[in-house]
CSV table of C-alpha atoms in Angstrom, one decimal:
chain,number,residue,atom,x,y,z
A,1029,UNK,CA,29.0,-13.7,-31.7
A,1030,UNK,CA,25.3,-14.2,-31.2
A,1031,UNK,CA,25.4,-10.6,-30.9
A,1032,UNK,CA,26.9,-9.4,-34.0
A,1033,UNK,CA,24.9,-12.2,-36.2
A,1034,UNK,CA,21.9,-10.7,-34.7
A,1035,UNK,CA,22.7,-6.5,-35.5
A,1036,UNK,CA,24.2,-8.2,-38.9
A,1037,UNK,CA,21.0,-10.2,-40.0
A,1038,UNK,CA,18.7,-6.9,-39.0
A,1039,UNK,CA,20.7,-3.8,-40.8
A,1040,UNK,CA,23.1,-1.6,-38.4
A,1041,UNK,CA,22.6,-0.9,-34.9
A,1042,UNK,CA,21.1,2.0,-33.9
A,1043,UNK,CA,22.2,5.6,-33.3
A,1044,UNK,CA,21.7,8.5,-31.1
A,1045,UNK,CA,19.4,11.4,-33.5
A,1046,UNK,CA,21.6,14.2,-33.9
A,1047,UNK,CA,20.3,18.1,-33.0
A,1048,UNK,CA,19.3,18.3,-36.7
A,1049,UNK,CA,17.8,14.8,-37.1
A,1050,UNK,CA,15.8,15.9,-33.6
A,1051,UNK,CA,14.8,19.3,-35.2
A,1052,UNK,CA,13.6,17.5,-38.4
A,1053,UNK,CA,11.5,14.6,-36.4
A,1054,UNK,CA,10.2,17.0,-33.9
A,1055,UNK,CA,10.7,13.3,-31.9
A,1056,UNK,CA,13.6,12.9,-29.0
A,1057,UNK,CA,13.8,9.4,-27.2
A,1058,UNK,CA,14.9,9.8,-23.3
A,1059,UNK,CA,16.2,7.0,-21.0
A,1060,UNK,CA,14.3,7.0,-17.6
A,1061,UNK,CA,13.4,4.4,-15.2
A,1062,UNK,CA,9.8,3.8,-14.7
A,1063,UNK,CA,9.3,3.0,-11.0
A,1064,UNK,CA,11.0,5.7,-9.1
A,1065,UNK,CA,9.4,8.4,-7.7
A,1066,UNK,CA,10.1,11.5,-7.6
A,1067,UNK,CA,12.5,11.4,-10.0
A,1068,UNK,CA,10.6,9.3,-12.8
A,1069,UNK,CA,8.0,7.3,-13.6
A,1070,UNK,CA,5.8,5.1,-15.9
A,1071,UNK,CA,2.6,6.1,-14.4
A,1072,UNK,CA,1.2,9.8,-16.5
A,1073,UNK,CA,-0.5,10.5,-12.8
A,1074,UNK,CA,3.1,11.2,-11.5
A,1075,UNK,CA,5.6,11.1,-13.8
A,1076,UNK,CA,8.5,12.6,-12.0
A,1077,UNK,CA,10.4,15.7,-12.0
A,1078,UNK,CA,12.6,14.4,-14.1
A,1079,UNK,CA,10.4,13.0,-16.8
A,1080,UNK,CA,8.4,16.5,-16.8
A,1081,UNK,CA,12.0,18.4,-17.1
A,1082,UNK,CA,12.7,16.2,-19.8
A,1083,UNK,CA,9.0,17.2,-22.0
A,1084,UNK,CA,10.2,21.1,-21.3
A,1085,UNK,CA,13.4,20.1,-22.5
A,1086,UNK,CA,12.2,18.7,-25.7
A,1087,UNK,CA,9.7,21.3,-26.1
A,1088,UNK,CA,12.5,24.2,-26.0
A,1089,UNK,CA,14.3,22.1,-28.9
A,1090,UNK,CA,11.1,22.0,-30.8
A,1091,UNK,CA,10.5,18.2,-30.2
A,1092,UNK,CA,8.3,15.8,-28.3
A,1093,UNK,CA,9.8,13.8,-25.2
A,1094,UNK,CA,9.0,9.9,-26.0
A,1095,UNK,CA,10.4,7.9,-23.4
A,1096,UNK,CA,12.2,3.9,-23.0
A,1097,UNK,CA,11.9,2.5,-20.1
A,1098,UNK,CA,15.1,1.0,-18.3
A,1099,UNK,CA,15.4,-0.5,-14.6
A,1100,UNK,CA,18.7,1.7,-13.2
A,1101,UNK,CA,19.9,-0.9,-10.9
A,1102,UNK,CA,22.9,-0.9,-12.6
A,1103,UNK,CA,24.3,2.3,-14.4
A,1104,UNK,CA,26.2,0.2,-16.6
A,1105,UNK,CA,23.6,-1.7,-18.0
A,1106,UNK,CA,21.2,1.4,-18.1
A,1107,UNK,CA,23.7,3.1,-19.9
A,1108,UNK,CA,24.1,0.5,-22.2
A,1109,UNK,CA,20.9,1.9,-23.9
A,1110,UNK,CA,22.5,5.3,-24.4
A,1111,UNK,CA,25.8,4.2,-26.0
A,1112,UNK,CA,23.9,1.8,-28.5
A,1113,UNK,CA,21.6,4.3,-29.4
A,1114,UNK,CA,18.4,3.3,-28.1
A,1115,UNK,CA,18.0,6.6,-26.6
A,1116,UNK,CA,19.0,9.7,-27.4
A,1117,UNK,CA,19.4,11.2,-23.6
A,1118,UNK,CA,19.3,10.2,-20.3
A,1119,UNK,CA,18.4,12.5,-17.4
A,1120,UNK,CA,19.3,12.6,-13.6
A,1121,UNK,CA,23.0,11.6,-13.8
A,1122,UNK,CA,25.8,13.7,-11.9
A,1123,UNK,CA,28.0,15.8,-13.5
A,1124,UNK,CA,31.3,15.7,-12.2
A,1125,UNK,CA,34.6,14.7,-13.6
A,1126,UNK,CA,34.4,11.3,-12.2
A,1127,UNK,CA,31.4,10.1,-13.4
A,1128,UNK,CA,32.7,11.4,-16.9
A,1129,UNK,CA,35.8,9.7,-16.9
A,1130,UNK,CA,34.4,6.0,-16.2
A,1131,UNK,CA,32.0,6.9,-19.0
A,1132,UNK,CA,34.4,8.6,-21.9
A,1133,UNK,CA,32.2,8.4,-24.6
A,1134,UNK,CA,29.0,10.7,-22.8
A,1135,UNK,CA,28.8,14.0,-22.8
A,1136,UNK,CA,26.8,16.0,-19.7
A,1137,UNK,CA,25.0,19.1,-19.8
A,1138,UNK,CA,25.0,22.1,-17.4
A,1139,UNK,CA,23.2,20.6,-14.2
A,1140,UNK,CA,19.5,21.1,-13.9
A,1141,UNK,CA,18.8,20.9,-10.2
A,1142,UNK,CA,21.5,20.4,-7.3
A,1143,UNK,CA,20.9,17.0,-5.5
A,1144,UNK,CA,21.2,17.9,-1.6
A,1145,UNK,CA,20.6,16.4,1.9
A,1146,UNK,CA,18.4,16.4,4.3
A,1147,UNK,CA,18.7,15.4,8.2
A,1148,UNK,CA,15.0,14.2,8.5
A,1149,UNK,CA,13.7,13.9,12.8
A,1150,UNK,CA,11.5,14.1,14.8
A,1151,UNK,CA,10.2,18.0,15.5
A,1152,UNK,CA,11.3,17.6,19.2
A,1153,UNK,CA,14.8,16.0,18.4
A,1154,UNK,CA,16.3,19.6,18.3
A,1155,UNK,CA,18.7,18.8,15.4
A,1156,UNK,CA,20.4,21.7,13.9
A,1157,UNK,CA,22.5,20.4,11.4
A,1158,UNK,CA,25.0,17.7,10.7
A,1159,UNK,CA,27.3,18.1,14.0
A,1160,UNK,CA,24.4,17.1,16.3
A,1161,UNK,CA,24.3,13.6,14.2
A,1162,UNK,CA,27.3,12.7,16.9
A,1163,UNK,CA,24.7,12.2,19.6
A,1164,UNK,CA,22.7,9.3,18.7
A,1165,UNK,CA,22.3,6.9,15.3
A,1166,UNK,CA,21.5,7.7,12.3
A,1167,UNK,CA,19.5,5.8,9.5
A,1168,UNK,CA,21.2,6.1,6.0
A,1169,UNK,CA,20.7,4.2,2.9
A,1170,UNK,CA,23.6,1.2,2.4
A,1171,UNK,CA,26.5,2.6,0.6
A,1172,UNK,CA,24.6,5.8,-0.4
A,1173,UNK,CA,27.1,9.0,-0.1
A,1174,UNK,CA,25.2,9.9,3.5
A,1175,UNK,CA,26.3,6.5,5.2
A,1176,UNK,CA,30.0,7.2,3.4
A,1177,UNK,CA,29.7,10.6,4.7
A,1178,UNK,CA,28.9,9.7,8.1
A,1179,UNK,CA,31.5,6.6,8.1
A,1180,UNK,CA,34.2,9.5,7.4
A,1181,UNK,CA,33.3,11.5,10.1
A,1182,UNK,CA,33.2,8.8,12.5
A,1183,UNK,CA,29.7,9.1,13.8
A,1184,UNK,CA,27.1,6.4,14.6
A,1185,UNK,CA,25.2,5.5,12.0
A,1186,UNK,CA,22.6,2.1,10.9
A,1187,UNK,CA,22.8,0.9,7.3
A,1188,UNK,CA,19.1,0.2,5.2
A,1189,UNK,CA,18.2,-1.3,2.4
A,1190,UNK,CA,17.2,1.7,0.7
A,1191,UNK,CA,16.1,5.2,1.2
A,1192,UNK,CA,12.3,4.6,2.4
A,1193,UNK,CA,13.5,2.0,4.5
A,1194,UNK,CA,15.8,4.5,6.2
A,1195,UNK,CA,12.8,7.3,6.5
A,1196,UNK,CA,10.6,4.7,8.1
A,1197,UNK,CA,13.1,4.0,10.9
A,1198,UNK,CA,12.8,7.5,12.0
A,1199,UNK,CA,8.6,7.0,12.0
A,1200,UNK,CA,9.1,3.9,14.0
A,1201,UNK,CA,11.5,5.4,16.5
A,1202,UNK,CA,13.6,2.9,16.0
A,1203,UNK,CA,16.3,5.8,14.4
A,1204,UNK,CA,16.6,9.1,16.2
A,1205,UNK,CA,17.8,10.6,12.8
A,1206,UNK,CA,17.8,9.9,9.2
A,1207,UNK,CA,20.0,11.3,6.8
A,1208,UNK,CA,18.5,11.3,3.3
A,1209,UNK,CA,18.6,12.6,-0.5
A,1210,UNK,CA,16.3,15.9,-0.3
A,1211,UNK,CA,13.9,15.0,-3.2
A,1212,UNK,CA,13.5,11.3,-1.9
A,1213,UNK,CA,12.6,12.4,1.5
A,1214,UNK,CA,10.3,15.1,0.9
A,1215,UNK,CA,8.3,13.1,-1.7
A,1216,UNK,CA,7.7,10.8,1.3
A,1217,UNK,CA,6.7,13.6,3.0
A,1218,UNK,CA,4.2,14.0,0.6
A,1219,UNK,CA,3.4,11.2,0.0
A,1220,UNK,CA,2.6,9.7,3.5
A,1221,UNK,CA,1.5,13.0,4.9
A,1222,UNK,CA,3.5,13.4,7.9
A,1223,UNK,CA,3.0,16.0,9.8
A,1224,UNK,CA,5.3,15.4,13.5
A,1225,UNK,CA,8.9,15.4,11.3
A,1226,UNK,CA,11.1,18.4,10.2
A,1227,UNK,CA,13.4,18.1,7.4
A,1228,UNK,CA,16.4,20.2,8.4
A,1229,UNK,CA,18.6,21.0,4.5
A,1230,UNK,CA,22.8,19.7,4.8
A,1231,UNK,CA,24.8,22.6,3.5
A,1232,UNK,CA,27.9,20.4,3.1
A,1233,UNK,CA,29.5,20.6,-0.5
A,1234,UNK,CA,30.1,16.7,0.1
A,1235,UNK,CA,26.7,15.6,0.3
A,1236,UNK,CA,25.4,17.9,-3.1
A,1237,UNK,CA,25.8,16.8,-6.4
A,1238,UNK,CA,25.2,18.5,-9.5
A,1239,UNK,CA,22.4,16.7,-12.1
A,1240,UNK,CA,22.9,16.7,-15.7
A,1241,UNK,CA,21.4,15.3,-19.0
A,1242,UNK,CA,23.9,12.6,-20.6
A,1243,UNK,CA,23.9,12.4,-24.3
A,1244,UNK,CA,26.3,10.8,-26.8
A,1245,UNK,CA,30.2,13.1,-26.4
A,1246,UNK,CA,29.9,13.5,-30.6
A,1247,UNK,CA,27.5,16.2,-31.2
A,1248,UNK,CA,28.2,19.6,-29.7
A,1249,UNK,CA,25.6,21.2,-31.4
A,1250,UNK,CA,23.1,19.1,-29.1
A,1251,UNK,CA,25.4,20.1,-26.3
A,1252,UNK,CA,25.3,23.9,-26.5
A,1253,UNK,CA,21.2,23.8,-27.1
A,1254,UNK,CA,20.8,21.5,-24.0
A,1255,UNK,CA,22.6,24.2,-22.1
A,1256,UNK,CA,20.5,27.1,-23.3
A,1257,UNK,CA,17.2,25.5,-22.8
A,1258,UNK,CA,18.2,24.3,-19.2
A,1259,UNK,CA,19.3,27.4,-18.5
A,1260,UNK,CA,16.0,29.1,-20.0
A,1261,UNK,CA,14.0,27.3,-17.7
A,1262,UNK,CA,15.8,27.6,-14.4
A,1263,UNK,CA,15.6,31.3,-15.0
A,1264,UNK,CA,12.2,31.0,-15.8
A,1265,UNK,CA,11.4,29.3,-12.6
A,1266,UNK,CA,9.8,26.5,-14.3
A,1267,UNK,CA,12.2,24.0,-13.1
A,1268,UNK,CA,12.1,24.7,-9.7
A,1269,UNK,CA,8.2,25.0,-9.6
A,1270,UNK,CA,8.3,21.3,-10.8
A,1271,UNK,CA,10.5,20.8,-8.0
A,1272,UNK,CA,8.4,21.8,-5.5
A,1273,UNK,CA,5.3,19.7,-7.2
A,1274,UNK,CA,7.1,16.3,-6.5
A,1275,UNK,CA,8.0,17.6,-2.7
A,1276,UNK,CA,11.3,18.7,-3.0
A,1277,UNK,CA,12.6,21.2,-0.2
A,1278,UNK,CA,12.6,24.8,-1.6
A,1279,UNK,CA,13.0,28.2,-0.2
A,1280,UNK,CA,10.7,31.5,-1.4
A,1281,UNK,CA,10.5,29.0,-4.4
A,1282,UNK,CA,14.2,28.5,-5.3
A,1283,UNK,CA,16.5,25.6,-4.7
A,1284,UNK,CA,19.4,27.4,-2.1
A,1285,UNK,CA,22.7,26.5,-0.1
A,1286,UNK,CA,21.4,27.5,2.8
A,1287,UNK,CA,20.8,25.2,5.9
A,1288,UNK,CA,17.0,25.7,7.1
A,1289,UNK,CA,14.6,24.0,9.1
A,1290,UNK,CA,12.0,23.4,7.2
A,1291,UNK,CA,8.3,21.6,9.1
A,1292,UNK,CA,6.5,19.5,6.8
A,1293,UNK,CA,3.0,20.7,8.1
A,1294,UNK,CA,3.0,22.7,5.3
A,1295,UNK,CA,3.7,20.0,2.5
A,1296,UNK,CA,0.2,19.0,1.0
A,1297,UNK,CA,-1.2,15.2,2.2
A,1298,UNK,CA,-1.8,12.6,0.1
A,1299,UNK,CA,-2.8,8.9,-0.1
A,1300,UNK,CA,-1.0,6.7,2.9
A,1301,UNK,CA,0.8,4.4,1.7
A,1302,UNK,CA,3.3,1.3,4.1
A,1303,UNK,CA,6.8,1.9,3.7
A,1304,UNK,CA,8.4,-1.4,4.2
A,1305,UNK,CA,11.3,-1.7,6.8
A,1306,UNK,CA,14.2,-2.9,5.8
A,1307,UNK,CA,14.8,-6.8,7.5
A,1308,UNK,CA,16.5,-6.7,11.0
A,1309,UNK,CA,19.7,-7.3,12.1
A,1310,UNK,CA,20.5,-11.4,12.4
A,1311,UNK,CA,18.4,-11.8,9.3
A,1312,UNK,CA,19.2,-15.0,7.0
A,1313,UNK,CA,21.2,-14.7,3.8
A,1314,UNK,CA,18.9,-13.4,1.0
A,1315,UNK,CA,20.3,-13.5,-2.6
A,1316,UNK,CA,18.0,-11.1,-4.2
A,1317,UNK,CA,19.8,-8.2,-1.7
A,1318,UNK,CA,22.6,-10.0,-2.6
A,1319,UNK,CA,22.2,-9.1,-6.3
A,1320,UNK,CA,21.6,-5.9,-5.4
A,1321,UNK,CA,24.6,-5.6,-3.8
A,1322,UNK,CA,26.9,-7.1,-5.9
A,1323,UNK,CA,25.2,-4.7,-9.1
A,1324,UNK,CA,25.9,-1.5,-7.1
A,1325,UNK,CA,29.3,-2.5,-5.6
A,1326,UNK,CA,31.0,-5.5,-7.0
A,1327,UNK,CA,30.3,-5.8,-10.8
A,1328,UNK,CA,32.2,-2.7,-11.5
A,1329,UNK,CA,35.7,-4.2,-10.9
A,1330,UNK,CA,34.4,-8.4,-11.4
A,1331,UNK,CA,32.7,-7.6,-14.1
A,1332,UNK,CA,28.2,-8.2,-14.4
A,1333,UNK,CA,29.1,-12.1,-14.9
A,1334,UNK,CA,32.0,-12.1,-11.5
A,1335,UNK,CA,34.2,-13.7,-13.8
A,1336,UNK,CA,36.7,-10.8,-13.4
A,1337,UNK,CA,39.8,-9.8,-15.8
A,1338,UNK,CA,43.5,-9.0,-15.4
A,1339,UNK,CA,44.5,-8.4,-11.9
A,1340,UNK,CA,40.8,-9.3,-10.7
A,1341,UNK,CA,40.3,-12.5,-9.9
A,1342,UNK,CA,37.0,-14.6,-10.9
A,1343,UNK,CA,34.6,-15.1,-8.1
A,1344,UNK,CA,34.0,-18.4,-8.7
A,1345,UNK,CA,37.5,-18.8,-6.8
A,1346,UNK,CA,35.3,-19.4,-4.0
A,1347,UNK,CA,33.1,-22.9,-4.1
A,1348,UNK,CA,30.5,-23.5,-1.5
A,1349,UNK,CA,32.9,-24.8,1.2
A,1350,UNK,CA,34.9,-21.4,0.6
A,1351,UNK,CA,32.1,-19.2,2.4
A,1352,UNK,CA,33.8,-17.6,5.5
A,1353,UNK,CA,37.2,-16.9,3.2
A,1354,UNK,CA,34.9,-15.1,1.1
A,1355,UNK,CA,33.0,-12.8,3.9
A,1356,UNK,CA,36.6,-12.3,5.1
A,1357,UNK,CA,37.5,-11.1,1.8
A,1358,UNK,CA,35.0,-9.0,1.7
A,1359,UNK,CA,35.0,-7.5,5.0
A,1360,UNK,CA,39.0,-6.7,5.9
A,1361,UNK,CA,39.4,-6.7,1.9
A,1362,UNK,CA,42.7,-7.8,0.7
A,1363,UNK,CA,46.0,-4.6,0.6
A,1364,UNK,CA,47.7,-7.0,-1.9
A,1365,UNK,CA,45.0,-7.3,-4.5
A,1366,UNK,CA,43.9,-3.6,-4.3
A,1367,UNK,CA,40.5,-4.8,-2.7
A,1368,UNK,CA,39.4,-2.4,0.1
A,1369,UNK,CA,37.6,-3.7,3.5
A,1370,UNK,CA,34.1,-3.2,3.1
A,1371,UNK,CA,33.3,-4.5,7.1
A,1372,UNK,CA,32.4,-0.7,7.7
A,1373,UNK,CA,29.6,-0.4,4.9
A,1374,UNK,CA,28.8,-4.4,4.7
A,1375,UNK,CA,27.2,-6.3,7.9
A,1376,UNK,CA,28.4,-10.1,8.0
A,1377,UNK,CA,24.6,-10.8,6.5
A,1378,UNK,CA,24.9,-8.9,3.5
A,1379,UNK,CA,28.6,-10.4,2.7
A,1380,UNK,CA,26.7,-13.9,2.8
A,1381,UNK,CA,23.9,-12.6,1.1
A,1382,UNK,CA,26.9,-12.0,-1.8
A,1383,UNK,CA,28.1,-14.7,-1.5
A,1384,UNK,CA,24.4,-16.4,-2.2
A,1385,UNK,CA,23.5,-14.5,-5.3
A,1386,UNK,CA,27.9,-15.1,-6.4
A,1387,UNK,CA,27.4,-18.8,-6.2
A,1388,UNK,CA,24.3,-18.8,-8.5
A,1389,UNK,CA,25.7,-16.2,-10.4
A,1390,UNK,CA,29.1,-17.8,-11.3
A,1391,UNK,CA,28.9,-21.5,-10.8
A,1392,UNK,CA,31.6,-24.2,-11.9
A,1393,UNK,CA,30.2,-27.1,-13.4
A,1394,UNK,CA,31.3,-30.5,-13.5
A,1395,UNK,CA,30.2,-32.6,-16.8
A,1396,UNK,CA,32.0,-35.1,-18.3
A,1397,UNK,CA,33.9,-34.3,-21.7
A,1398,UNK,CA,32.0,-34.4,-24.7
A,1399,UNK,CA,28.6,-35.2,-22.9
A,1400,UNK,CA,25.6,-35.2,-25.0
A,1401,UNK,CA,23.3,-32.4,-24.4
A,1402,UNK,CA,20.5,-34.3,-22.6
A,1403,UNK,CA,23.2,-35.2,-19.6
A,1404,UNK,CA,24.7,-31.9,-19.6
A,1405,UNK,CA,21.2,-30.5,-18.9
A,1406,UNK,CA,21.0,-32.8,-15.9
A,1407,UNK,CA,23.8,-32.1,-14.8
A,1408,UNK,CA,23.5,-28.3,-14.8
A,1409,UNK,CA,20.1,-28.7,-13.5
A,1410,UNK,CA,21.1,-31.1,-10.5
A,1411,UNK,CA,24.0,-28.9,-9.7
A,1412,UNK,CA,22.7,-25.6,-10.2
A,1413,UNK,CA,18.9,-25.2,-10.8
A,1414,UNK,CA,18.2,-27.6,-7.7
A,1415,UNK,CA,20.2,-25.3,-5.1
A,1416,UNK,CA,17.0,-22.9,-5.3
A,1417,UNK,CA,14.0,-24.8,-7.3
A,1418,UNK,CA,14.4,-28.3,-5.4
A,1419,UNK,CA,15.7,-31.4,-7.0
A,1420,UNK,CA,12.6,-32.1,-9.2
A,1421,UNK,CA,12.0,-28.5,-9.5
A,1422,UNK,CA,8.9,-28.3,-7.9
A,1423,UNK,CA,9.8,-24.8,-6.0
A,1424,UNK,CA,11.1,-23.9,-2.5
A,1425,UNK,CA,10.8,-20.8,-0.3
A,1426,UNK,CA,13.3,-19.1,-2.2
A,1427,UNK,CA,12.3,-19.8,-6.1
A,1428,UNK,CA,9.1,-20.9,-7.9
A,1429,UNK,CA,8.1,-24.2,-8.8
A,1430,UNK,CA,9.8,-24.8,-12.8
A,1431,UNK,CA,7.7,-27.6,-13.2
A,1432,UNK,CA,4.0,-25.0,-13.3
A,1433,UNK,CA,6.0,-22.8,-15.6
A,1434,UNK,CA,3.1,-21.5,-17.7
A,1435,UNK,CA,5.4,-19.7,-20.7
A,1436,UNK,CA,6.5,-20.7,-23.8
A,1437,UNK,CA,9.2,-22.7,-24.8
A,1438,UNK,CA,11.1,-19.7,-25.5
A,1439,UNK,CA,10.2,-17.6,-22.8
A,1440,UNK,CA,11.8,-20.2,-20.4
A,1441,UNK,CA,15.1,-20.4,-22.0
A,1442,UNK,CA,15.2,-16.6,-22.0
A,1443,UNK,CA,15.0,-16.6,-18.4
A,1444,UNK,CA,17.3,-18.9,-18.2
A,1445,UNK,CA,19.8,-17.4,-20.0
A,1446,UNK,CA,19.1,-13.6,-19.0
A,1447,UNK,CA,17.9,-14.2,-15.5
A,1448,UNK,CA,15.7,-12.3,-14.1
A,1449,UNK,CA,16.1,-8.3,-13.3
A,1450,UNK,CA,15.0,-7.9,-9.4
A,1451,UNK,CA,15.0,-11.5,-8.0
A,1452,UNK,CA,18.0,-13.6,-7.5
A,1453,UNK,CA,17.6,-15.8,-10.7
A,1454,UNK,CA,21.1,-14.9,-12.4
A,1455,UNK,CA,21.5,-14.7,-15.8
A,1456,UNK,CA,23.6,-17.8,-17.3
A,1457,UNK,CA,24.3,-16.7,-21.0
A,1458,UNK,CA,28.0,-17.1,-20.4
A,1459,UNK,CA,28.0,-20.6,-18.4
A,1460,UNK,CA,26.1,-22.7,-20.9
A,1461,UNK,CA,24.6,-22.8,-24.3
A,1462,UNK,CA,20.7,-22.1,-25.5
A,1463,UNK,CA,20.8,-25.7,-26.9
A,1464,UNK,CA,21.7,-26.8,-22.7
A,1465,UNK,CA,18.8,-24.2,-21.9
A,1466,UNK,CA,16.1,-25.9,-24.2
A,1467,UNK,CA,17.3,-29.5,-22.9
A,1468,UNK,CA,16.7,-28.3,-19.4
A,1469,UNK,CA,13.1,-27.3,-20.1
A,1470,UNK,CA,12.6,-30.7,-21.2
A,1471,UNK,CA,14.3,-32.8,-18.3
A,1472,UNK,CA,11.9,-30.1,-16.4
A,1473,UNK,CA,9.1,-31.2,-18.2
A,1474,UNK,CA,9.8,-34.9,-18.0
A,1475,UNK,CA,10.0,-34.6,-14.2
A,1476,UNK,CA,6.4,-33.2,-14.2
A,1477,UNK,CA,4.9,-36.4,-15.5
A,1478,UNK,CA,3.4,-38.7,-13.3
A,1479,UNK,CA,6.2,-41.6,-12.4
């Protein structure tokens, strides 16, 4: 409701430009997340392929590229900014009938570049391709299509945190083999200018995906002049030389099917630069990889607030006693709910790590009917705020100290109520009201004067 007062009160919402509206502004806004490389960036030094696609693009309709910058953690919520129309297009997203259907109201373009593999080793390794994977493990990215890929076949394989973390294991020598997204690993390449590696291209039609420019499904004239300017400028070559500029494997210049070895002597060297590695096995239960987690994996069928819908049950099913029945859940799944076992792509750490991030995320709390707003404040403060801030909010190891919060007023009951993208602070919009929120920043304050 707070929604609808707020598009009511400022005029309507916004829309998507049309082809003609773009033509007549010379201006197109495009969606694109502005810390990661290669694909896109904030910084004009290295903008990413797909940002520099995107300025061709808009040049070819006779407009200039401006860009709105959105984390992609989650595709819902990045999409979010498409479908209300505060962008008109957003770059880098797959094109295939899947995708399409779980988003019915986008349309896709004719794919720009082909997202492929690469088995990344050590020059000595003598990997040929994906078969020789059988002989030792491989680094892959958590729940990326590589560690699916590698799950299906039934081959030995060690889960990261992400992509660089994954690369790094192979540096280390603490993974014989990593098998990685092609731009992502030769942009590290780059980027760290390695030199002992080969990067050896995955033919397999299951590890390439086709990438695409979404847009709003209404205007087909913007659909048919996306199309002919992609297509001008792969036939151009202007595409793939932008490719190759962010480190992404080519051969004679061209993207190809073909499975080559290709040494990364011959990539240019740049600044160094610590890739961190992703934290060993045993590790403690972090909720901030739990967020992550439950953003790329969970939210889809319990909804971005866990509090599920129809067959789905809520997460806050399981209180703080309910810990191991929830890992179990989670990794042997349950045939009668429809929830598949997750133990082969989830360690017992990262279940608990979901479990963490869950029990912030979706808390139940006890307040007594009616309560005035001062003691439900210290009630949601001693039941949920404590668990990570301490009971007088002065900080722990996990979260910051509430009681130095140097913000405004405002900017602290925003965070409490939106939580906080990246970090394990969970956005509680849905659990309480602002009017709560601005009594907990004065209970907080009261517990920072002296006693």
């Amino acid at each position: 409701m707070l929604l609808v007062a707020g598009l009511v009160g400022s005029g309507e919402a916004r829309q998507a430009k049309t082809l003609a509206e773009i033509k007549t502004s010379k201006s197109i806004t495009v969606c694109a997340d502005p810390d990661n490389l290669p694909f896109s960036s904030r910084d004009p030094g290295a903008p990413g392929y797909d940002v520099e696609v995107m300025r061709l693009v808009a040049a070819e309709l006779g407009a200039e590229a401006e860009f709105k910058w959105v984390a992609t953690v989650s595709a819902r919520r990045a999409l979010a900014n498409l479908t209300e129309g505060e962008c008109d297009l957003f770059p880098g997203l797959p094109v295939s009938p899947g995708f399409a259907e779980e988003y019915p109201r986008l349309a896709f373009s004719r794919a720009y570049y082909t997202m492929r593999h690469v088995i990344v080793a050590r020059a000595e390794a003598s990997i040929g391709g994906v078969t020789d994977l059988r002989g030792g493990t491989t680094a892959v990215e958590a729940l990326s299509p590589a560690d699916l890929f590698l799950l299906g076949k039934g081959y030995p394989r060690r889960a990261y945190r992400t992509q660089e973390a994954a690369f790094a294991a192979v540096r280390s020598g603490e993974a014989r083999t990593a098998l990685l997204w092609a731009p992502k690993a030769g942009w590290l390449v780059q980027r760290l200018g390695v030199s002992d590696l080969a990067m050896i291209r995955v033919a397999d039609a299951d590890l390439a995906v086709d990438f695409g420019v979404a847009f709003l499904r209404k205007d087909q004239a913007l659909a048919a002049a996306l199309d002919q300017a992609i297509a001008r400028l792969r036939a151009n070559g202007t595409i793939a030389s932008t490719l190759g500029r962010y480190g992404v494997p080519l051969v004679d210049g061209r993207e190809s099917t073909r499975r080559t070895i290709i040494p990364v002597a011959w990539l240019p060297r740049r600044a160094r630069r610590v890739v961190q590695l992703a934290q060993a096995p045993g590790a403690t239960p972090d909720p901030i990889e739990g967020r992550f987690l439950f953003e790329s994996n969970c939210e889809q069928c319990h909804g971005i607030d866990g509090r599920g819908g129809g067959a789905v049950p809520p997460l806050r099913a399981y209180p703080l006693g309910g810990e191991e029945r929830f890992v179990r859940a989670v990794l042997e799944g349950r045939n009668s709910r429809g929830m598949p076992p997750w133990g082969g792509l989830l360690t017992d750490v990262q279940a608990r790590s979901i479990f963490a991030y869950v029990h912030a995320l979706v808390p139940v709390i006890e307040t007594a009917p009616n309560a005035p707003l001062e003691e439900q404040a210290r009630q949601v403060f001693g039941q949920i705020c404590a668990t990570c801030h301490g009971r007088e909010g002065g900080g722990t190891r996990i979260a910051p100290s509430l009681q130095a919060f140097k913000g405004t007023d405002e900017q602290f009951i925003g965070t409490v109520l939106d939580g906080r993208q990246g970090t394990a602070m969970a956005p509680y919009r849905s659990v309480f009201s602002p009017e709560v929120a601005r009594k907990i920043r004065e209970y907080v304050r009261a517990l920072a004067r002296p006693h």
